[in-house]
Amino acid sequence: MLVLDDALMTVKAALLDNSSLVRAVASGRRRNALVPYRRVELRYVDLATGRRLQVTAYDETQAHIRNVDEGVIQTALDELLATPYSNWHVDTTTETLQLRVTKKGRPMLHRASRETPAVADRGHDRLKQRRLDESDALFSALGMIGPDGGIKPTRRAKFRQVQDLIGLLEPVVDDAVTKGPGSDLSAERPLRVVDLGCGNAYLTFAAFRYLTQVRELPVQATGVDVKAQARARGNDLAGILGVNDRLRFVEGTIRDAPVDASPDLVLALHACDTATDDALARAVRWQAPVIVAAPCCHHDVQRQLAASRPPDRYRLVTRHGILAERFADVLTDALRAAILRIVGYRVEVMEFVDSRHTPRNVLIRAVRTGATADEATVDAYRSLIEEWQVEPVLAVGLADLHPALRGRG
Ligand SMILES: C[S@@+](CC[C@H](N)C(=O)[O-])C[C@H]1O[C@@H](n2cnc3c(N)ncnc32)[C@H](O)[C@@H]1O
C-alpha cells in the first residue's frame, strides 16, 4: 500500500523539475489539521537573476508572493510538503499528478499523461496581468470560490466577465482621473464612480476592487438600481467587505436616483432597453469624463422600425424578423455612439464578453473631450434617422444640447 511519505516524494520530484513544472497547487486541509494559507501556488519564473520558484500563498484577503532562490528550494518544498494540505495538483509539461489525502490520512495518487505537451509560462508578472486575482476577497464574498480554493466551474463565465470588464476599464481609468479630480485626487476628493442599473452588483464590486486594490485609487462609488433588494444586497456585501464607507447602494431610477456629486466614471452595464439611454443621458448631463456602457435588449428602435416603412432599397434587410431585430440592435448602438460624439465625446464601440457567451456583448466606451462635433458626423447621423424614420430616446433626452438632436424634421 502506498504510504503518504512516498506519495509526497513523488510530488516533490515533480516540483523540483524546473524544466517541466507548469504549475502546482496545494489546497484544503487534512482532518483536524490547520494550514497557514488556504491555497498555495507554485511555478518557476525567469527573473533577470535566473530561474526562481515562485510561491504564491493566498489567505482570506490577499496573495503573498515570494521568489525562492535555487539553493533553498529543497528546504522550501520540504516545509510546504510537511504542511497538512489535503490536495496537491501538479501540472507538468507531460502529465498531471494529483494527490489527495483522505479523511483517514490515506494518500490517493493519480497520474495522467497529456496527449499534447503543455507549455510552461515563465513570465514573472502574470499575477499583475490578471487584473483582479481569484484570491481577491470579493470572489469568496460572492460565493464564487469552490472547495479547492479556485473559482467554481459554474462561476467561471462570471469571473471572465469581471476580467473582461476590468480589461475594458483599464485604458480609460487615467482619463477619468485626469479629466476628473486630476491632481486633487485624494481621500477627500476621491474618484467618483456611479453604476446605473447595478443589479446584483458583481460588476460594481469588481470595478471598485480593481480601482481600489489594483490601481490603489481613493474611490467613492454608488450603485443605483430600481430594486430594493439590489440596494440591500449591495450594502450587505459592502459591509462584509468592510467598504461600506466608500461604496454604497441606493434604490431609485436611473433618471433621478440621488447621487451625491457629479461622477468621474459612469458605468451602465446591461441596463434594460432604453434604461441605457437614460443612463447615457444622465452621464452626459453630469459631463462625466468617462462613460462605459454595455447595452442590453433594444426594443425601442425595433418597434419604431416595425412601425415605419424602411427605405425601399433596404427592404431585404428588414424582411426577416431575426435580421430586422439584429439590424435594430446595430442601428440603436450606432446612433447612440453618434449622439455621444455630437455632444462632445470620443467614442469606441467594442466587444464586451465573447459572443459565444451572450449576444448582448457590445460595449460603448466614451471619453469626454468637449470638442464640437464635426459636420460629417452630424450629417451622417441626420441622414440615418431620417432615412430610417427613427427617433432615438437618447436624442430626445439630450435635444437641448445640439440642434441635430431635435426631431426628425
Ligand atoms: C440585466 S440587469 C444588469 C445588472 C448589472 N449591471 C450587470 O451587468 O450584471 C439590469 C438591472 O437594471 C435595473 N434597471 C433597469 N431599468 C432601470 C431603471 N430605469 N432605473 C434603475 N434600475 C434599472 C434592473 O432592476 C436590473 O437590476
Short mmCIF file of C-alpha atoms in Angstrom, two decimals, residues 49-356:
data_model
loop_
_atom_site.label_atom_id
_atom_site.label_comp_id
_atom_site.label_asym_id
_atom_site.label_seq_id
_atom_site.Cartn_x
_atom_site.Cartn_y
_atom_site.Cartn_z
CA THR A 49 18.98 36.95 -11.95
CA GLY A 50 17.92 33.46 -13.07
CA ARG A 51 15.14 30.92 -12.62
CA ARG A 52 13.32 31.02 -9.27
CA LEU A 53 10.49 29.05 -7.67
CA GLN A 54 7.60 31.48 -7.26
CA VAL A 55 5.41 30.65 -4.28
CA THR A 56 2.09 32.49 -4.08
CA ALA A 57 0.24 31.91 -0.84
CA TYR A 58 -3.35 33.05 -0.55
CA ASP A 59 -5.01 33.93 2.74
CA GLU A 60 -8.58 35.20 3.05
CA THR A 61 -7.82 38.63 1.67
CA GLN A 62 -4.65 38.67 -0.38
CA ALA A 63 -1.85 36.90 -2.19
CA HIS A 64 1.65 36.76 -0.69
CA ILE A 65 4.31 36.18 -3.33
CA ARG A 66 7.93 35.18 -2.83
CA ASN A 67 10.56 34.03 -5.29
CA VAL A 68 12.72 31.30 -3.81
CA ASP A 69 16.44 31.07 -4.76
CA GLU A 70 17.72 27.84 -6.20
CA GLY A 71 19.86 26.99 -3.15
CA VAL A 72 16.89 26.93 -0.76
CA ILE A 73 14.19 25.43 -2.98
CA GLN A 74 14.61 21.97 -1.42
CA THR A 75 14.06 23.39 2.08
CA ALA A 76 11.08 25.48 0.98
CA LEU A 77 9.49 22.44 -0.65
CA ASP A 78 10.15 20.21 2.38
CA GLU A 79 8.37 22.76 4.56
CA LEU A 80 5.43 23.00 2.19
CA LEU A 81 5.10 19.24 1.80
CA ALA A 82 5.17 18.87 5.58
CA THR A 83 2.20 21.28 5.86
CA PRO A 84 -1.03 19.26 6.14
CA TYR A 85 -2.66 20.28 2.84
CA SER A 86 -5.14 17.65 1.73
CA ASN A 87 -4.72 18.18 -2.04
CA TRP A 88 -1.80 18.60 -4.35
CA HIS A 89 -2.45 19.22 -8.01
CA VAL A 90 0.69 19.30 -10.15
CA ASP A 91 0.75 20.10 -13.85
CA THR A 92 3.92 19.32 -15.74
CA THR A 93 4.54 19.65 -19.45
CA THR A 94 3.83 15.94 -19.90
CA GLU A 95 1.45 14.84 -17.14
CA THR A 96 -1.00 15.78 -14.42
CA LEU A 97 -0.42 14.45 -10.97
CA GLN A 98 -2.97 14.61 -8.19
CA LEU A 99 -2.51 13.64 -4.59
CA ARG A 100 -5.47 13.61 -2.26
CA VAL A 101 -5.19 12.70 1.38
CA THR A 102 -8.39 11.03 2.56
CA LYS A 103 -10.09 11.69 5.89
CA LYS A 104 -8.36 8.59 7.20
CA GLY A 105 -4.99 10.03 6.17
CA ARG A 106 -4.54 7.68 3.23
CA PRO A 107 -2.83 9.05 0.10
CA MET A 108 -4.62 8.65 -3.22
CA LEU A 109 -2.22 9.36 -6.04
CA HIS A 110 -3.42 9.74 -9.60
CA ARG A 111 -1.17 10.37 -12.62
CA ALA A 112 -2.32 11.00 -16.17
CA SER A 113 -0.18 11.65 -19.21
CA ARG A 114 -1.07 14.53 -21.51
CA GLU A 115 -1.98 13.87 -25.09
CA THR A 116 -0.22 17.04 -26.14
CA PRO A 117 2.58 18.58 -24.09
CA ALA A 118 1.75 21.75 -22.11
CA VAL A 119 3.90 24.87 -22.26
CA ALA A 120 5.22 26.41 -19.05
CA ASP A 121 4.80 30.18 -18.75
CA ARG A 122 7.90 31.56 -17.01
CA GLY A 123 6.85 35.25 -17.02
CA HIS A 124 7.08 36.72 -13.52
CA ASP A 125 4.29 39.31 -13.61
CA ARG A 126 1.38 37.06 -14.54
CA LEU A 127 -0.48 37.87 -11.34
CA LYS A 128 -0.41 41.57 -12.14
CA GLN A 129 -1.74 40.93 -15.64
CA ARG A 130 -4.70 39.01 -14.27
CA ARG A 131 -6.07 42.31 -13.02
CA LEU A 132 -8.21 41.03 -10.15
CA ASP A 133 -6.85 37.81 -8.80
CA GLU A 134 -9.19 34.98 -7.91
CA SER A 135 -7.84 35.20 -4.37
CA ASP A 136 -9.46 38.63 -4.01
CA ALA A 137 -11.83 38.61 -1.04
CA LEU A 138 -14.60 39.70 -3.41
CA PHE A 139 -14.88 36.30 -5.03
CA SER A 140 -15.25 34.41 -1.77
CA ALA A 141 -17.75 37.02 -0.52
CA LEU A 142 -19.73 36.43 -3.73
CA GLY A 143 -19.66 32.66 -3.15
CA MET A 144 -17.64 32.08 -6.31
CA ILE A 145 -14.86 30.03 -4.67
CA GLY A 146 -15.04 26.23 -4.62
CA PRO A 147 -13.62 23.81 -2.05
CA ASP A 148 -10.26 23.65 -3.88
CA GLY A 149 -9.80 27.40 -3.37
CA GLY A 150 -10.31 28.22 -7.06
CA ILE A 151 -13.27 29.75 -8.94
CA LYS A 152 -16.18 27.27 -9.08
CA PRO A 153 -16.68 25.84 -12.58
CA THR A 154 -20.23 27.25 -12.62
CA ARG A 155 -18.91 30.77 -11.88
CA ARG A 156 -16.08 30.84 -14.42
CA ALA A 157 -18.13 32.73 -17.03
CA LYS A 158 -18.88 35.43 -14.44
CA PHE A 159 -15.20 35.55 -13.46
CA ARG A 160 -14.26 36.01 -17.13
CA GLN A 161 -16.87 38.75 -17.49
CA VAL A 162 -15.34 40.53 -14.49
CA GLN A 163 -11.88 40.31 -16.02
CA ASP A 164 -13.23 41.45 -19.40
CA LEU A 165 -14.83 44.49 -17.81
CA ILE A 166 -11.63 45.36 -15.99
CA GLY A 167 -9.66 44.97 -19.21
CA LEU A 168 -12.00 47.43 -20.89
CA LEU A 169 -11.91 49.88 -17.98
CA GLU A 170 -8.14 49.84 -17.70
CA PRO A 171 -7.34 52.12 -20.67
CA VAL A 172 -9.76 54.86 -19.54
CA VAL A 173 -9.05 55.00 -15.80
CA ASP A 174 -6.36 57.62 -16.36
CA ASP A 175 -8.83 59.69 -18.41
CA ALA A 176 -11.33 59.52 -15.55
CA VAL A 177 -8.67 60.70 -13.12
CA THR A 178 -7.07 63.43 -15.22
CA LYS A 179 -10.36 64.81 -16.56
CA GLY A 180 -11.97 64.33 -13.15
CA PRO A 181 -10.17 65.17 -9.90
CA GLY A 182 -6.72 65.31 -11.57
CA SER A 183 -4.02 66.29 -9.11
CA ASP A 184 -6.70 66.93 -6.46
CA LEU A 185 -7.29 63.18 -6.21
CA SER A 186 -7.23 62.30 -2.51
CA ALA A 187 -9.32 60.68 0.19
CA GLU A 188 -11.21 63.99 0.42
CA ARG A 189 -11.68 64.17 -3.35
CA PRO A 190 -11.77 60.55 -4.45
CA LEU A 191 -12.53 59.25 -7.92
CA ARG A 192 -16.33 59.21 -8.06
CA VAL A 193 -17.93 56.22 -9.69
CA VAL A 194 -21.59 55.53 -10.33
CA ASP A 195 -23.04 52.28 -11.64
CA LEU A 196 -26.53 52.86 -13.06
CA GLY A 197 -28.70 49.72 -13.11
CA CYS A 198 -26.18 47.81 -10.98
CA GLY A 199 -28.43 44.76 -10.34
CA ASN A 200 -26.67 42.15 -8.23
CA ALA A 201 -23.58 44.40 -8.35
CA TYR A 202 -20.95 41.80 -9.27
CA LEU A 203 -19.55 44.25 -11.76
CA THR A 204 -19.88 47.27 -9.45
CA PHE A 205 -17.79 45.46 -6.85
CA ALA A 206 -15.35 44.23 -9.46
CA ALA A 207 -14.78 47.75 -10.78
CA PHE A 208 -14.49 49.08 -7.22
CA ARG A 209 -11.99 46.39 -6.16
CA TYR A 210 -9.96 46.90 -9.30
CA LEU A 211 -9.78 50.66 -8.85
CA THR A 212 -9.02 50.48 -5.13
CA GLN A 213 -6.92 47.30 -4.82
CA VAL A 214 -5.11 47.03 -8.13
CA ARG A 215 -4.91 50.72 -9.12
CA GLU A 216 -4.80 51.81 -5.47
CA LEU A 217 -7.02 54.84 -6.06
CA PRO A 218 -9.22 56.53 -3.47
CA VAL A 219 -12.74 55.85 -4.73
CA GLN A 220 -16.27 56.77 -3.70
CA ALA A 221 -18.78 54.63 -5.56
CA THR A 222 -22.55 54.39 -5.73
CA GLY A 223 -24.64 51.60 -7.23
CA VAL A 224 -28.14 52.55 -8.37
CA ASP A 225 -30.98 50.16 -9.02
CA VAL A 226 -34.72 50.41 -9.02
CA LYS A 227 -34.97 47.20 -6.99
CA ALA A 228 -34.89 47.45 -3.20
CA GLN A 229 -33.27 44.02 -2.96
CA ALA A 230 -30.33 45.18 -5.11
CA ARG A 231 -29.73 48.02 -2.66
CA ALA A 232 -29.99 45.72 0.38
CA ARG A 233 -27.76 43.02 -1.09
CA GLY A 234 -25.16 45.54 -2.30
CA ASN A 235 -24.98 47.30 1.05
CA ASP A 236 -24.73 43.96 2.91
CA LEU A 237 -21.87 42.84 0.72
CA ALA A 238 -20.11 46.21 1.07
CA GLY A 239 -20.40 45.71 4.85
CA ILE A 240 -18.93 42.20 4.65
CA LEU A 241 -16.01 43.52 2.63
CA GLY A 242 -15.60 46.46 5.01
CA VAL A 243 -16.01 49.07 2.28
CA ASN A 244 -19.46 50.48 3.08
CA ASP A 245 -17.93 53.88 3.85
CA ARG A 246 -16.77 54.09 0.21
CA LEU A 247 -19.29 52.01 -1.72
CA ARG A 248 -22.99 52.40 -1.18
CA PHE A 249 -26.14 51.33 -2.94
CA VAL A 250 -29.27 53.39 -3.43
CA GLU A 251 -32.72 52.47 -4.59
CA GLY A 252 -34.10 54.62 -7.37
CA THR A 253 -34.41 55.07 -11.07
CA ILE A 254 -31.51 55.79 -13.36
CA ARG A 255 -33.15 59.08 -14.28
CA ASP A 256 -33.38 60.52 -10.81
CA ALA A 257 -31.87 58.37 -8.06
CA PRO A 258 -29.96 60.62 -5.67
CA VAL A 259 -26.24 60.66 -6.39
CA ASP A 260 -24.17 63.00 -4.21
CA ALA A 261 -21.94 64.71 -6.76
CA SER A 262 -21.11 64.55 -10.43
CA PRO A 263 -19.28 61.29 -11.07
CA ASP A 264 -15.98 60.93 -12.94
CA LEU A 265 -16.77 57.45 -14.22
CA VAL A 266 -20.27 56.25 -15.06
CA LEU A 267 -20.99 52.58 -15.63
CA ALA A 268 -24.24 51.31 -17.13
CA LEU A 269 -24.00 47.60 -17.77
CA HIS A 270 -26.89 45.72 -19.31
CA ALA A 271 -29.48 48.24 -18.20
CA CYS A 272 -32.62 47.10 -19.96
CA ASP A 273 -33.71 48.64 -23.27
CA THR A 274 -33.96 52.44 -23.00
CA ALA A 275 -32.63 52.44 -19.43
CA THR A 276 -29.25 52.52 -21.20
CA ASP A 277 -30.34 55.75 -22.91
CA ASP A 278 -31.43 57.19 -19.57
CA ALA A 279 -28.01 56.31 -18.16
CA LEU A 280 -26.12 57.80 -21.10
CA ALA A 281 -28.24 60.97 -20.96
CA ARG A 282 -27.64 61.37 -17.24
CA ALA A 283 -23.93 60.79 -17.61
CA VAL A 284 -23.76 63.41 -20.38
CA ARG A 285 -25.63 65.92 -18.24
CA TRP A 286 -23.16 65.25 -15.42
CA GLN A 287 -20.44 65.87 -18.00
CA ALA A 288 -18.91 62.62 -16.81
CA PRO A 289 -15.34 62.37 -18.11
CA VAL A 290 -15.72 58.65 -18.82
CA ILE A 291 -18.77 56.52 -19.61
CA VAL A 292 -18.67 52.75 -20.00
CA ALA A 293 -21.99 51.25 -21.11
CA ALA A 294 -22.96 47.77 -22.24
CA PRO A 295 -26.42 47.96 -23.81
CA CYS A 296 -28.92 45.19 -23.17
CA CYS A 297 -32.06 44.47 -25.17
CA HIS A 298 -33.05 47.03 -27.83
CA HIS A 299 -36.82 47.15 -28.19
CA ASP A 300 -37.42 50.82 -28.80
CA VAL A 301 -35.79 51.26 -32.23
CA GLN A 302 -37.06 47.82 -33.15
CA ARG A 303 -40.64 48.99 -32.52
CA GLN A 304 -40.06 52.21 -34.44
CA LEU A 305 -38.63 50.28 -37.40
CA ALA A 306 -41.58 47.90 -37.38
CA ALA A 307 -43.97 50.83 -37.49
CA SER A 308 -42.16 52.73 -40.24
CA ARG A 309 -41.64 51.83 -43.86
CA PRO A 310 -37.97 51.06 -44.48
CA PRO A 311 -36.27 52.72 -47.44
CA ASP A 312 -37.16 50.63 -50.48
CA ARG A 313 -33.59 49.78 -51.37
CA TYR A 314 -33.01 48.28 -47.91
CA ARG A 315 -36.20 46.31 -47.54
CA LEU A 316 -34.35 42.99 -47.83
CA VAL A 317 -32.50 43.87 -44.64
CA THR A 318 -35.67 44.08 -42.58
CA ARG A 319 -37.70 41.47 -44.40
CA HIS A 320 -36.85 38.66 -41.97
CA GLY A 321 -37.68 39.08 -38.29
CA ILE A 322 -34.36 37.92 -36.90
CA LEU A 323 -32.38 40.13 -39.27
CA ALA A 324 -34.63 43.10 -38.58
CA GLU A 325 -34.04 42.57 -34.87
CA ARG A 326 -30.27 42.41 -35.25
CA PHE A 327 -30.29 45.38 -37.56
CA ALA A 328 -32.27 47.37 -34.98
CA ASP A 329 -29.63 46.48 -32.37
CA VAL A 330 -26.85 47.73 -34.63
CA LEU A 331 -28.77 50.85 -35.61
CA THR A 332 -29.55 51.69 -31.96
CA ASP A 333 -25.93 51.46 -30.86
CA ALA A 334 -24.59 53.22 -33.94
CA LEU A 335 -26.98 56.10 -33.21
CA ARG A 336 -26.00 56.14 -29.52
CA ALA A 337 -22.33 56.35 -30.44
CA ALA A 338 -23.05 59.14 -32.93
CA ILE A 339 -25.09 61.12 -30.38
CA LEU A 340 -22.29 60.86 -27.83
CA ARG A 341 -19.85 62.17 -30.45
CA ILE A 342 -22.21 65.02 -31.24
CA VAL A 343 -22.32 66.08 -27.58
CA GLY A 344 -18.55 66.07 -27.18
CA TYR A 345 -17.29 62.55 -26.52
CA ARG A 346 -14.65 60.40 -28.16
CA VAL A 347 -16.37 57.05 -28.60
CA GLU A 348 -15.29 53.48 -29.14
CA VAL A 349 -17.64 50.55 -29.64
CA MET A 350 -16.20 47.14 -28.94
CA GLU A 351 -16.93 43.57 -27.92
CA PHE A 352 -17.52 43.14 -24.19
CA VAL A 353 -17.76 39.44 -23.46
CA ASP A 354 -17.04 36.77 -26.00
CA SER A 355 -20.06 36.41 -28.30
CA ARG A 356 -20.12 32.66 -27.55
#
